[in-house]
mmCIF file of C-alpha atoms in Angstrom:
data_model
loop_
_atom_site.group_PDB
_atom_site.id
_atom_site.type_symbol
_atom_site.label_atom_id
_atom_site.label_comp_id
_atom_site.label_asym_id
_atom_site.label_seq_id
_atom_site.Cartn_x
_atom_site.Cartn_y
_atom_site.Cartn_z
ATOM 1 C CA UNK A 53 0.000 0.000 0.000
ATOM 2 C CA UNK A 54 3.305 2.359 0.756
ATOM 3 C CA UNK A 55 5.127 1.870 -2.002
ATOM 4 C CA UNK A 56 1.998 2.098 -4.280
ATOM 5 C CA UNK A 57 1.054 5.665 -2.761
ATOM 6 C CA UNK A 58 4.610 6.693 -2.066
ATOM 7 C CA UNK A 59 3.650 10.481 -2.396
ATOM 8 C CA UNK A 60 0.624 10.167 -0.066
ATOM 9 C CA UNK A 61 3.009 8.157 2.526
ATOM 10 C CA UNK A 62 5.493 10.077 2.517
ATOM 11 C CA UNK A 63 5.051 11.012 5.978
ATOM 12 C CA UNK A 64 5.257 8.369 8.842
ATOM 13 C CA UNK A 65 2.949 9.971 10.680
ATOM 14 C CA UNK A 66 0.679 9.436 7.291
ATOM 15 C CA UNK A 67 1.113 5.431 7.480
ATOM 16 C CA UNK A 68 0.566 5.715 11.486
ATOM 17 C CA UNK A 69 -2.638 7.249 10.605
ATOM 18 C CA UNK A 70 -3.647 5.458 7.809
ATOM 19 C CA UNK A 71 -2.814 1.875 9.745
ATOM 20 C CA UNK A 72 -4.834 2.924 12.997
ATOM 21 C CA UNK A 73 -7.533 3.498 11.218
ATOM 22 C CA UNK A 74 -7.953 -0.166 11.177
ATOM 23 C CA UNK A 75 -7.310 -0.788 14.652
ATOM 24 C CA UNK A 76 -10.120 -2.045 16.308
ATOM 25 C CA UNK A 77 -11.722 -3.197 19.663
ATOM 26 C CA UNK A 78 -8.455 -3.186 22.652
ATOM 27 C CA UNK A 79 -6.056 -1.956 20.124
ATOM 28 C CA UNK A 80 -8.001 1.151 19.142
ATOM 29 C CA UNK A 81 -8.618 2.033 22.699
ATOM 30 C CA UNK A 82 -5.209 2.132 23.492
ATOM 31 C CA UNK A 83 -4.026 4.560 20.779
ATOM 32 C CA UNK A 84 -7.005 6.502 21.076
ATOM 33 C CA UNK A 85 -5.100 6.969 25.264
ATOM 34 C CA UNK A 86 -2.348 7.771 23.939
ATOM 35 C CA UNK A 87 -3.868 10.328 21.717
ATOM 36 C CA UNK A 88 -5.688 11.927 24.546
ATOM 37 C CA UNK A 89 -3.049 11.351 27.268
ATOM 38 C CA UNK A 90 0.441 11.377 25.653
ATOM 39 C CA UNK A 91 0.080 13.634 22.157
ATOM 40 C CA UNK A 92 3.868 13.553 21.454
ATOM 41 C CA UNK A 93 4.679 9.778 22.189
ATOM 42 C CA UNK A 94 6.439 8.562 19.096
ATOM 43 C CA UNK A 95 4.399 5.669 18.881
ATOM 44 C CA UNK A 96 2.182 8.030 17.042
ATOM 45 C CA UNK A 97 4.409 9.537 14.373
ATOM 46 C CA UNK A 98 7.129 6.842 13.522
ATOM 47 C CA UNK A 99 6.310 3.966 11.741
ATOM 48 C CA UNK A 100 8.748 1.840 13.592
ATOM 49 C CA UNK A 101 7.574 2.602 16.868
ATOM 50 C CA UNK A 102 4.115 1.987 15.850
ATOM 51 C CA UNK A 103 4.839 -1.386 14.495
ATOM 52 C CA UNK A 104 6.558 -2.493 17.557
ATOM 53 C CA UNK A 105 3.965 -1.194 20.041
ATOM 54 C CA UNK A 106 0.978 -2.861 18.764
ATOM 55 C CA UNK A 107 2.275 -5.638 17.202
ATOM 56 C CA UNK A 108 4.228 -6.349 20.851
ATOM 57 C CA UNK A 109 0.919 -5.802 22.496
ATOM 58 C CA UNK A 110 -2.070 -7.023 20.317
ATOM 59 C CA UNK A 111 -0.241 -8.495 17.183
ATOM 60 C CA UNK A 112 -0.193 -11.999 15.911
ATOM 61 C CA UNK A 113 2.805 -14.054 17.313
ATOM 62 C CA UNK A 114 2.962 -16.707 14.963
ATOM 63 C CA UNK A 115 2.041 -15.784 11.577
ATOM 64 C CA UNK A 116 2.150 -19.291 9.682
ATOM 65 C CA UNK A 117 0.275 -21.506 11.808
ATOM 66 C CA UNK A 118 -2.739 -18.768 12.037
ATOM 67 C CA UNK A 119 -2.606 -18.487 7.930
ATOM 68 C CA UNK A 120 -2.524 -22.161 8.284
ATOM 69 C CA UNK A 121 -5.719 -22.138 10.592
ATOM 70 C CA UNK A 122 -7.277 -20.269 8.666
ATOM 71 C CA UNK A 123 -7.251 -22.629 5.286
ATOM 72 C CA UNK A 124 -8.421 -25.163 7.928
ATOM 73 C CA UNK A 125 -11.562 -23.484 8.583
ATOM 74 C CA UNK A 126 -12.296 -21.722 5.138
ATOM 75 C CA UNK A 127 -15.164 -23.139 3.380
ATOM 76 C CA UNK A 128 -16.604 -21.848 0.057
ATOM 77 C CA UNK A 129 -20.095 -20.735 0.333
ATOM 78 C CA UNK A 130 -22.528 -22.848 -1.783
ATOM 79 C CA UNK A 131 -23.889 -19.253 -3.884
ATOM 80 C CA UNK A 132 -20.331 -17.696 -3.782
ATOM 81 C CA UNK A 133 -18.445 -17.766 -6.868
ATOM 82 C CA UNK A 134 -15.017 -19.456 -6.945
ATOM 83 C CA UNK A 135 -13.575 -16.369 -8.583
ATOM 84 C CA UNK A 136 -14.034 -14.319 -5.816
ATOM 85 C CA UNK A 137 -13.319 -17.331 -3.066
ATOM 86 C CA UNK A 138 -9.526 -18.259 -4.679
ATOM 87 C CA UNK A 139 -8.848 -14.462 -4.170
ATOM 88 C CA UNK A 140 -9.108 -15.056 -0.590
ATOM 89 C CA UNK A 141 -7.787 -18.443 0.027
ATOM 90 C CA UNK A 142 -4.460 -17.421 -1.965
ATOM 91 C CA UNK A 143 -4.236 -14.850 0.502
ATOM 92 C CA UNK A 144 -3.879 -16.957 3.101
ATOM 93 C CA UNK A 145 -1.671 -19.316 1.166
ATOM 94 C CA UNK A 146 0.845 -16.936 0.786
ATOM 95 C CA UNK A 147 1.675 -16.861 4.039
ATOM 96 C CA UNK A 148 2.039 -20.512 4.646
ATOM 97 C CA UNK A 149 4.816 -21.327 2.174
ATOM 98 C CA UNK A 150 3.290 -24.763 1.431
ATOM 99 C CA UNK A 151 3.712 -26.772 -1.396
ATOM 100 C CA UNK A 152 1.328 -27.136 -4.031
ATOM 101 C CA UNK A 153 0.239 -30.562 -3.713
ATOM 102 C CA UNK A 154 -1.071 -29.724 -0.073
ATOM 103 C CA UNK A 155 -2.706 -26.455 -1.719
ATOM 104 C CA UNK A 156 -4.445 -28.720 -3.240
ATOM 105 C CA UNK A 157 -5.861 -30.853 -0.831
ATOM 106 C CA UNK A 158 -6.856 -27.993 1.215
ATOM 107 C CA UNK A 159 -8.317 -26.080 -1.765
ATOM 108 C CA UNK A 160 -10.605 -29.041 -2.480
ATOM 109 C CA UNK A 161 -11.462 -29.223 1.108
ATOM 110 C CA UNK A 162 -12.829 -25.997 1.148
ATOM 111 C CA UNK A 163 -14.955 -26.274 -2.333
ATOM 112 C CA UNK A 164 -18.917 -26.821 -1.568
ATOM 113 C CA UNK A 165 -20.267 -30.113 -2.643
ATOM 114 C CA UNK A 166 -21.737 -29.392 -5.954
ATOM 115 C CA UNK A 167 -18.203 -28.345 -7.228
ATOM 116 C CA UNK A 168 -16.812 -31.451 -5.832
ATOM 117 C CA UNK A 169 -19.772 -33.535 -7.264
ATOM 118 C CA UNK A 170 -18.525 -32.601 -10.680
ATOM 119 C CA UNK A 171 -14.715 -32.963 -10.294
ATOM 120 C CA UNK A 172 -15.364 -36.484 -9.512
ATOM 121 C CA UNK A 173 -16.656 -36.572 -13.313
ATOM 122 C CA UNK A 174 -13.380 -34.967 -14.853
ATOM 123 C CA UNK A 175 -10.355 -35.755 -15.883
ATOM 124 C CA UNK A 176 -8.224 -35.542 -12.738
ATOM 125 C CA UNK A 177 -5.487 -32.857 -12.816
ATOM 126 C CA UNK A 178 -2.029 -32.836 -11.692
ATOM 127 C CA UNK A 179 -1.216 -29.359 -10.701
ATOM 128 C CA UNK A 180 -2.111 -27.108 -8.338
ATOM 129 C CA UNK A 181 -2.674 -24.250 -11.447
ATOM 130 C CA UNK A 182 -4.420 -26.682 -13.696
ATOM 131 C CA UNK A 183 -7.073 -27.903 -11.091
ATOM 132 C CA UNK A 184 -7.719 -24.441 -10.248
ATOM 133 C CA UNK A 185 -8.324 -23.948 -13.755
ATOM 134 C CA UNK A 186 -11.005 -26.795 -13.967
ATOM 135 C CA UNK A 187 -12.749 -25.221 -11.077
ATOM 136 C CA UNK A 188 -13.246 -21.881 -12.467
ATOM 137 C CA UNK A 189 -14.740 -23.501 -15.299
ATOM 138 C CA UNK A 190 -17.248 -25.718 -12.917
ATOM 139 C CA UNK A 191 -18.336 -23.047 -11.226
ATOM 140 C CA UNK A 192 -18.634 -20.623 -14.300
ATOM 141 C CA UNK A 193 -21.043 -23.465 -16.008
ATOM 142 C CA UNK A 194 -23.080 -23.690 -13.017
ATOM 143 C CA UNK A 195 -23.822 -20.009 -12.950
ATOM 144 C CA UNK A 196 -24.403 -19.792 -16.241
ATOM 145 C CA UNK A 197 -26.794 -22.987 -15.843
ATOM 146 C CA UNK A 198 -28.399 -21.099 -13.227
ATOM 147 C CA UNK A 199 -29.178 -17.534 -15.360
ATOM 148 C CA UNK A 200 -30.633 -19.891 -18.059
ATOM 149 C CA UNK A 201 -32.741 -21.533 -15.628
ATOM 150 C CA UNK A 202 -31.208 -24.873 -16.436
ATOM 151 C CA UNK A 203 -30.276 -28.476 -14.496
ATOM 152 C CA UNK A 204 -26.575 -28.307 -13.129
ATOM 153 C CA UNK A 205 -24.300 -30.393 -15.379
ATOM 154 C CA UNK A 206 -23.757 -33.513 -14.636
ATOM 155 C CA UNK A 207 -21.424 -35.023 -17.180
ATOM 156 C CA UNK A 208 -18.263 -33.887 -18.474
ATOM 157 C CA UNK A 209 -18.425 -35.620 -21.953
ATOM 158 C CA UNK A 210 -19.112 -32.616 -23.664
ATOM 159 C CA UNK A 211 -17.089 -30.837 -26.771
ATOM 160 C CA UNK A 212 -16.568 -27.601 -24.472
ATOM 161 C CA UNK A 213 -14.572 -29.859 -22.188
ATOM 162 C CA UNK A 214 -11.896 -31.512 -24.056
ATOM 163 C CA UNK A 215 -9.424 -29.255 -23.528
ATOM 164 C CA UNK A 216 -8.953 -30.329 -20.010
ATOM 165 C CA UNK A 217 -7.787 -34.010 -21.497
ATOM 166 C CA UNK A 218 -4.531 -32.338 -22.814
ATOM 167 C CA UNK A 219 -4.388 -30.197 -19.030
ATOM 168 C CA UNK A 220 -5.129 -26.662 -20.294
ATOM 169 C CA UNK A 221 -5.384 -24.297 -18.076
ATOM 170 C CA UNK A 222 -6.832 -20.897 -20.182
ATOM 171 C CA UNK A 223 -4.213 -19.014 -19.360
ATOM 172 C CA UNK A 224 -4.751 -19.093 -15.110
ATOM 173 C CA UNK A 225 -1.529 -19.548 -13.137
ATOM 174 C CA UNK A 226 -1.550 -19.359 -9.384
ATOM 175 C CA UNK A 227 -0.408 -15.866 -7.669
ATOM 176 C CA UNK A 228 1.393 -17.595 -4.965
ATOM 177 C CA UNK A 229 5.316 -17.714 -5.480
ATOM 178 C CA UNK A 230 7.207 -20.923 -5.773
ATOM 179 C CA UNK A 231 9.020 -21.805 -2.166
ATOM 180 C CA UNK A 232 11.901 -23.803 -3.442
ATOM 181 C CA UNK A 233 11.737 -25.240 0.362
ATOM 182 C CA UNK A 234 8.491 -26.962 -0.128
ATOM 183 C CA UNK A 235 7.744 -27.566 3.835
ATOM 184 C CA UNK A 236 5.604 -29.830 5.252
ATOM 185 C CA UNK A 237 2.551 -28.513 6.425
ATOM 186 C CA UNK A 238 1.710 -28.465 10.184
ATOM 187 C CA UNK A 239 -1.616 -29.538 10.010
ATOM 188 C CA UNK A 240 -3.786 -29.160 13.362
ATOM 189 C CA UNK A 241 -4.130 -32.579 15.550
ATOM 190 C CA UNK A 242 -6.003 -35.317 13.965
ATOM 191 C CA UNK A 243 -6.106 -33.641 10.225
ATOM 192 C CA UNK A 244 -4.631 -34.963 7.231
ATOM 193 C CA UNK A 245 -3.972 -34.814 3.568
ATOM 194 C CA UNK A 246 -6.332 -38.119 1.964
ATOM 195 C CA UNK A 247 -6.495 -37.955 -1.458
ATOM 196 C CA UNK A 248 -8.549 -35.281 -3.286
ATOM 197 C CA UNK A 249 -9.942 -38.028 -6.189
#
């Protein structure tokens, strides 16, 4: 957000502003104290300062395993669109450095049942970009099914389809970088990674 506004951030006090203005419940009380009782604490002009207060009093200790929570209890919404749910789940992903192949598991996990219902039907993909791929296109035939009033699909021998035999992917690649470490993930106790087919 900084670097993309760098003339309307110029200012630490600007980014201390602009970053408090999301503070909520505890957190907001206490810098709204400090504007009331202590004006010219640094805390509320340097950026540095601000980071360390808050984040040393109400931030998130461990990153990772709450990104990794979160996956764990994100579920799709049956009359959400997938478009809108990857945008969110990626943004978790990010900040769990996993590999793909649990990605995968865990994306699947999350999909409601009449996407799942469906992938059972088609060609099974081995990528973490390509299935991601067949998804949108599930979900973008069901909605269109449903603004023409129509059944759901329920096969996946039709001509519009065959491209996912040869693993197309219509140009969709995944927005989370490559971690060359590829660590295990630390799944929460009694959770595991069956298989998604």
């Amino acid at each position: 957000m900084f670097q993309a506004k760098p003339i309307t951030f110029q200012l630490e006090s600007s980014r201390v502003a602009f970053a408090a203005s999301y503070l909520q419940g505890i957190a907001f009380n206490h810098y709204t104290a400090l504007l009331q009782f202590d004006p010219n604490n640094p805390v509320l002009s340097n950026w540095l300062a601000f980071t360390q207060e808050f984040s040393s009093k109400f931030g998130v200790f461990d990153t990772v395993a709450e990104a990794e929570e979160n996956l764990f209890n994100l579920q799709m919404c049956n009359n959400k669109r997938f478009t809108t749910f990857i945008v969110r789940f990626e943004r978790e992903a990010y900040e769990t450095s996993w590999n793909y192949n649990t990605l995968q598991f865990a994306l699947h996990r999350a999909l409601p049942q009449r996407i799942k219902d469906v992938l059972r039907l088609a060609p099974k993909q081995t990528t973490y970009d390509r299935y991601k791929a067949l998804v949108t296109q599930v979900d973008q035939c069901y909605w269109e099914d449903r603004s023409k009033n129509t059944a759901p699909r329920t096969s996946w021998n039709t001509s519009g389809n065959t491209n996912w035999q040869a693993g197309a992917t219509n140009g969709i690649q995944s927005s989370i970088p490559t971690n060359p470490a590829n660590p295990a993930p630390r799944f929460p106790p009694g959770r595991g990674v069956p298989n998604t087919n």
